[in-house]
Coordinates of C-alpha atoms in Angstrom, one line a residue:
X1 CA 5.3 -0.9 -1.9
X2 CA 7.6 2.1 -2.8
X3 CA 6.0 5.0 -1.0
X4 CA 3.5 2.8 0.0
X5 CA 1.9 2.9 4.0
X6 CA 0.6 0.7 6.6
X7 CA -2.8 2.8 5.9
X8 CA -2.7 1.3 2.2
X9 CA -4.9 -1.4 3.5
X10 CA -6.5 0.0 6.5
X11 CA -10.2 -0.1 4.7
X12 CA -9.9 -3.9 4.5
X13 CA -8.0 -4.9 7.3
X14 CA -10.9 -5.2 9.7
X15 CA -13.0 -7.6 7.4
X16 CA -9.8 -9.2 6.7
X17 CA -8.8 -9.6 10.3
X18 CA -12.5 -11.2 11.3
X19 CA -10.9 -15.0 10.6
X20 CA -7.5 -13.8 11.9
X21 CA -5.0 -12.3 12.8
X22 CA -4.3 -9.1 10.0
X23 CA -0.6 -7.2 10.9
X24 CA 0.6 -4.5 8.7
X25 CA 4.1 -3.0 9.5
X26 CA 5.5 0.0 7.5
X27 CA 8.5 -0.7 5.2
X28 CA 12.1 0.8 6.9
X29 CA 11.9 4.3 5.6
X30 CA 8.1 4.4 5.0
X31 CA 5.3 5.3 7.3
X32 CA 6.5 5.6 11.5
X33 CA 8.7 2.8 10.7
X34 CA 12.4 4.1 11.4
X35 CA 13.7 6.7 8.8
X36 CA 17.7 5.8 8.9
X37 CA 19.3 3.0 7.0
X38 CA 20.3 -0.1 8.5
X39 CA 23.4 -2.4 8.8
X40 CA 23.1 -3.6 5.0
X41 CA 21.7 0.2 4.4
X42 CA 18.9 0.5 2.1
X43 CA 18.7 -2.4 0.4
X44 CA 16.6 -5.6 -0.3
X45 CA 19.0 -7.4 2.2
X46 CA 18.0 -5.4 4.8
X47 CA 14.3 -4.9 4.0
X48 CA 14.4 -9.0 4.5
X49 CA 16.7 -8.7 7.7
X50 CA 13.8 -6.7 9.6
X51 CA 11.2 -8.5 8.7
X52 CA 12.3 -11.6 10.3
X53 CA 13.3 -9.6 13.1
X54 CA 9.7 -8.2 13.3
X55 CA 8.4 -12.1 13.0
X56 CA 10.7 -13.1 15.4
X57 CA 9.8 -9.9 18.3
X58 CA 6.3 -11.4 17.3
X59 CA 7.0 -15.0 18.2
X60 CA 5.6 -15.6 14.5
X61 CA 6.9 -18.9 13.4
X62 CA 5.2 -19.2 9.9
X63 CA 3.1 -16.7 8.1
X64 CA 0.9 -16.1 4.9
X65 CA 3.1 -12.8 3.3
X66 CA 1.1 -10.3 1.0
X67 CA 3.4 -8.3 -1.0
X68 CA 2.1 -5.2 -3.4
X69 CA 4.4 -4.1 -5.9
X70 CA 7.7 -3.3 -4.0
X71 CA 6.6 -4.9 -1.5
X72 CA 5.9 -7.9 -3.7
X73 CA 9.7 -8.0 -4.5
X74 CA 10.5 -8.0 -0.7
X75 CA 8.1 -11.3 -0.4
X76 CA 9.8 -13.1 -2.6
X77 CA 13.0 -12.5 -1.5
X78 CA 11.9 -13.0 2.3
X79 CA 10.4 -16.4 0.9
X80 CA 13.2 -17.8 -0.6
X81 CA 16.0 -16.5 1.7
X82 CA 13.6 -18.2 4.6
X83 CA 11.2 -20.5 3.1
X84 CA 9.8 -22.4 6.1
X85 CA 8.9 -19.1 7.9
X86 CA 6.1 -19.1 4.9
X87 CA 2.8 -20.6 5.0
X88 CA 2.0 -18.9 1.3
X89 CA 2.6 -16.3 -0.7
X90 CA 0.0 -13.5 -2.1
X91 CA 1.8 -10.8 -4.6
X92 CA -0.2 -8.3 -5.9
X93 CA 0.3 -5.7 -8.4
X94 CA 4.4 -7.2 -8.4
X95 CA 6.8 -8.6 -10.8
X96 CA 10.1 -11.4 -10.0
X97 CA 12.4 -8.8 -11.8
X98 CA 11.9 -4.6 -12.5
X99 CA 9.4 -3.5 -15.0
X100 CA 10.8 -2.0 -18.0
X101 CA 8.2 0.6 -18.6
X102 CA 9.4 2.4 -15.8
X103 CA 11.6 5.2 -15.6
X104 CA 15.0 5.6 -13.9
X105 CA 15.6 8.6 -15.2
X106 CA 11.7 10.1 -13.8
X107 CA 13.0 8.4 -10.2
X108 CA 16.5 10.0 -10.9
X109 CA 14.7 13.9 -11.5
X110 CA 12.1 13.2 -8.1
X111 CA 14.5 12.1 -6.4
X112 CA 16.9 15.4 -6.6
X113 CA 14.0 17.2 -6.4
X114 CA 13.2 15.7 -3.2
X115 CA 17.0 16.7 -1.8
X116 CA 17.2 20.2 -2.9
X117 CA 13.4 21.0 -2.5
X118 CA 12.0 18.8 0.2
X119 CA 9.5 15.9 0.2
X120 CA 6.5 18.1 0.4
X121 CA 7.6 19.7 -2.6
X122 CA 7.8 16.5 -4.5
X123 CA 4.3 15.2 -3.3
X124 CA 3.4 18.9 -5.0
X125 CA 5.3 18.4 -8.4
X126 CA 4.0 14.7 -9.0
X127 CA 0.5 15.4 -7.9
X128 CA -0.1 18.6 -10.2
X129 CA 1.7 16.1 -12.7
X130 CA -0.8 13.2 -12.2
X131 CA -3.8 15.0 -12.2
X132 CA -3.3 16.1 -15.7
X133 CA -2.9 12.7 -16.7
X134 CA -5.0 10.4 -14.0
X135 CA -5.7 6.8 -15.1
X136 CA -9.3 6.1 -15.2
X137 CA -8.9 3.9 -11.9
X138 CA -7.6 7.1 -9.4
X139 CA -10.4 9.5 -11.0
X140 CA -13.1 7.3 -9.9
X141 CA -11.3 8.1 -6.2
X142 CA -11.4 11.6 -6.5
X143 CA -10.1 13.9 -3.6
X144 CA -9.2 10.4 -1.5
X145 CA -6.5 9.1 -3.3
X146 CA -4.6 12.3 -3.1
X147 CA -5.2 12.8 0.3
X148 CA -3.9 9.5 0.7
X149 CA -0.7 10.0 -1.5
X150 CA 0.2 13.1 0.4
X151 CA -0.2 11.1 4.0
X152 CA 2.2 8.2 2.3
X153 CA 4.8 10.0 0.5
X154 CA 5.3 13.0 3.1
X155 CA 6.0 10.1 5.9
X156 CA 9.4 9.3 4.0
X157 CA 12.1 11.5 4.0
X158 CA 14.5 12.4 0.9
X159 CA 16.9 10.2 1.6
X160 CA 14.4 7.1 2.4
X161 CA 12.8 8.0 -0.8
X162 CA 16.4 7.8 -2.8
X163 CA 17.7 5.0 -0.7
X164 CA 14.8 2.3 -1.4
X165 CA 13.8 3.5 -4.5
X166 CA 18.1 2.9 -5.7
X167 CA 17.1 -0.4 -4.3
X168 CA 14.2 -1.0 -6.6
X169 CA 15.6 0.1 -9.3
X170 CA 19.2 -1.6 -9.0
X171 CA 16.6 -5.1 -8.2
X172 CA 18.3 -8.1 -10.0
X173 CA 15.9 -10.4 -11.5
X174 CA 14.5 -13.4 -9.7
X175 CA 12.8 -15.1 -12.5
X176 CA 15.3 -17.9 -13.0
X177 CA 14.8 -18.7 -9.1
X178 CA 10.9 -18.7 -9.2
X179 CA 11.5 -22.7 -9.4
X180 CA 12.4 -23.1 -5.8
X181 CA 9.3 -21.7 -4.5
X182 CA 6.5 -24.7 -3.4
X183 CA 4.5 -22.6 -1.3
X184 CA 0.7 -21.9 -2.4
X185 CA 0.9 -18.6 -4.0
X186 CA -1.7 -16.2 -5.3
X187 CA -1.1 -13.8 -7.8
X188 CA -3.1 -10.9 -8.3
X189 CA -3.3 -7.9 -10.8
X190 CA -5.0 -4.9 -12.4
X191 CA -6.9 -5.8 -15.6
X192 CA -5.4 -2.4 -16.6
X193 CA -2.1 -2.3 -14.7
X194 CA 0.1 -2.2 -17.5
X195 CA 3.2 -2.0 -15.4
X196 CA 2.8 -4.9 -14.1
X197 CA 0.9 -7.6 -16.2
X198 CA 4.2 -8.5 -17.7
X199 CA 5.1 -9.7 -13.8
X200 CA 1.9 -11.1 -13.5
X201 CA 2.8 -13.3 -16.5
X202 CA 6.4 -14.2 -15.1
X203 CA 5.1 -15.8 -11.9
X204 CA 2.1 -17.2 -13.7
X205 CA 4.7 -18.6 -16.3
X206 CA 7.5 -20.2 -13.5
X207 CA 6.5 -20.2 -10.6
X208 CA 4.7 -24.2 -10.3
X209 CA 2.3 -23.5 -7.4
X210 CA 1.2 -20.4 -8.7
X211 CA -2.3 -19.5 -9.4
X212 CA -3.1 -15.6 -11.6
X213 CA -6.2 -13.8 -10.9
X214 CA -6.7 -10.8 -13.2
X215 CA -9.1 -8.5 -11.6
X216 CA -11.9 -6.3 -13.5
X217 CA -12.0 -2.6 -13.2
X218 CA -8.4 -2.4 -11.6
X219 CA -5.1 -1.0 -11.9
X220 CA -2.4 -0.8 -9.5
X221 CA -4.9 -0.9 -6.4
X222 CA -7.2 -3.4 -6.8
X223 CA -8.2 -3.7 -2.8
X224 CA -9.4 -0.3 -3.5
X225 CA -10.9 -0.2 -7.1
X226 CA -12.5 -3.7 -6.7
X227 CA -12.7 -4.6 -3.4
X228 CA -15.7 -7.0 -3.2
X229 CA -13.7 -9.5 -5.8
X230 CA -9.9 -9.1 -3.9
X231 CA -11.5 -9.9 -1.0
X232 CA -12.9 -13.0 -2.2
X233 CA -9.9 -14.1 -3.9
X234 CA -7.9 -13.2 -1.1
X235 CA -10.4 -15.3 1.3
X236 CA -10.7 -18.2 -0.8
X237 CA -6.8 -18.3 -1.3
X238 CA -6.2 -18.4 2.4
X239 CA -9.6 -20.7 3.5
X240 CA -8.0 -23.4 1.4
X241 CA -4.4 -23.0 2.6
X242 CA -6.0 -23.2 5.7
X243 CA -8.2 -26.5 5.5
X244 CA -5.0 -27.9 3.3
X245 CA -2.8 -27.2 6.6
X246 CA -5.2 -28.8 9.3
X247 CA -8.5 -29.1 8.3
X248 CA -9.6 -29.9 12.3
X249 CA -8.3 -26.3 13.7
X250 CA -9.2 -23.3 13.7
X251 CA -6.1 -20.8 12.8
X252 CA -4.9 -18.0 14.0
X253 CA -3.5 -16.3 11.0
X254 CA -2.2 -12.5 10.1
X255 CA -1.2 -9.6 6.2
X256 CA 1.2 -6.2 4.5
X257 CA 3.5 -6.2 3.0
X258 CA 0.6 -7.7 4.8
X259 CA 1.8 -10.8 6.8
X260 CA -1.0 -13.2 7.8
X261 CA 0.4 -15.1 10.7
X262 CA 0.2 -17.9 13.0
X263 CA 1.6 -17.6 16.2
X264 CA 4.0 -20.0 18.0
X265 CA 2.3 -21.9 20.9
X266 CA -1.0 -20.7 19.7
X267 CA -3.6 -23.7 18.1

């Protein structure tokens, strides 16, 4: 997602990976991913262009793509730009079009901040900001989530931050294309991510192969607020697409934006 890191899932990607194969790559901009623009700058268009450049350098033919929030919105423009490079689809915590609740103007204000103050100083201003209003979900984290939201948002740079985040905010909305998606698709949210519930409800409402799981005792991070029941809806989703795709083998599969992936040449 936006200012989101490879690390986001680095507490589940071992359990994850024990079936097969779990990759992670950090959004341009994000993480140690490359901190410049690229040919189509920052925008969806390119976002899409490097991932199936990164499938490709992997000899990944066809993949099971996770998408969180942002991220989410990547996914399903990856899927239906290049639908037969996708096995299914997982969104998490996303939405087809922008959420309404949130603020272009708050975006606008961070991300000047983040120009004529530095990154660091942002990460400063929004966590003294957060912590006097924390959701319920990021208390019960204590010191670890902002340790974590320091290490994410201080990897980008003030113009990565700007340029992606123009991009998710200037996001057209895909609702009206949901239609042309016939991959297996999981959807999963927050009980108590307001944000995005609405999205939640889009995909759930237009999206034919979809299938909604609301999780209890989550908000915008349920692999980290309820882990034992992501994990097994998360499983269960990609045992089935599994058996469904060759119930005799044994796949090699991979997730981040999550991509779980099955390599060419490999049974």
């Amino acid at each position: 997602g936006f200012t989101g890191h490879r690390d986001d899932f680095i507490e589940i990607a071992p359990q994850l990976a024990q079936k097969r194969r779990v990759i992670a790559p950090d959004l341009r901009g994000h993480g140690d991913s490359v901190s410049n623009p690229g040919a189509y700058g920052w925008s969806f268009k390119q976002l899409v262009r490097d991932l199936i450049e990164f499938l490709d350098h992997l000899e990944i033919d066809r993949c099971d793509l996770f998408g969180r929030s942002m991220g989410g919105m990547l996914t399903l423009r990856f899927a239906l730009a290049h639908p037969e490079r996708v096995r299914s689809l997982l969104f998490m915590c996303t939405a087809p079009e922008l959420p309404t609740s949130l603020s272009r103007q708050g975006f606008e204000i961070g991300a000047g901040i983040a120009e004529e103050r530095g990154i660091d100083d942002l990460q400063m201003l929004m966590e003294k900001a957060s912590r006097r209003d924390c959701s319920e979900t990021i208390a019960r984290w204590g010191e670890r989530y902002w340790l974590h939201h320091r290490r994410r948002l201080c990897a980008m740079t003030p113009q990565s931050f700007r340029g992606i985040g123009e991009a998710f905010f200037d996001s057209e909305s895909l609702v009206d294309r949901l239609g042309e998606i016939d991959a297996p698709t999981l959807v999963i949210v927050g009980e108590s991510d307001i944000d995005f519930l609405p999205g939640a409800d889009l995909f759930e409402r237009h999206l034919p192969s979809a299938k909604r799981i609301t999780l209890l005792e989550a908000e915008h991070h349920p692999h980290q607020e309820n882990t034992s029941a992501w994990f097994a809806a998360v499983e269960a989703h990609l045992d089935a697409v599994g058996r469904a795709a060759d119930p005799f083998a044994n796949d090699s599969n991979s997730a981040n934006n999550a991509n779980n992936a099955n390599e060419r040449g490999r049974p």
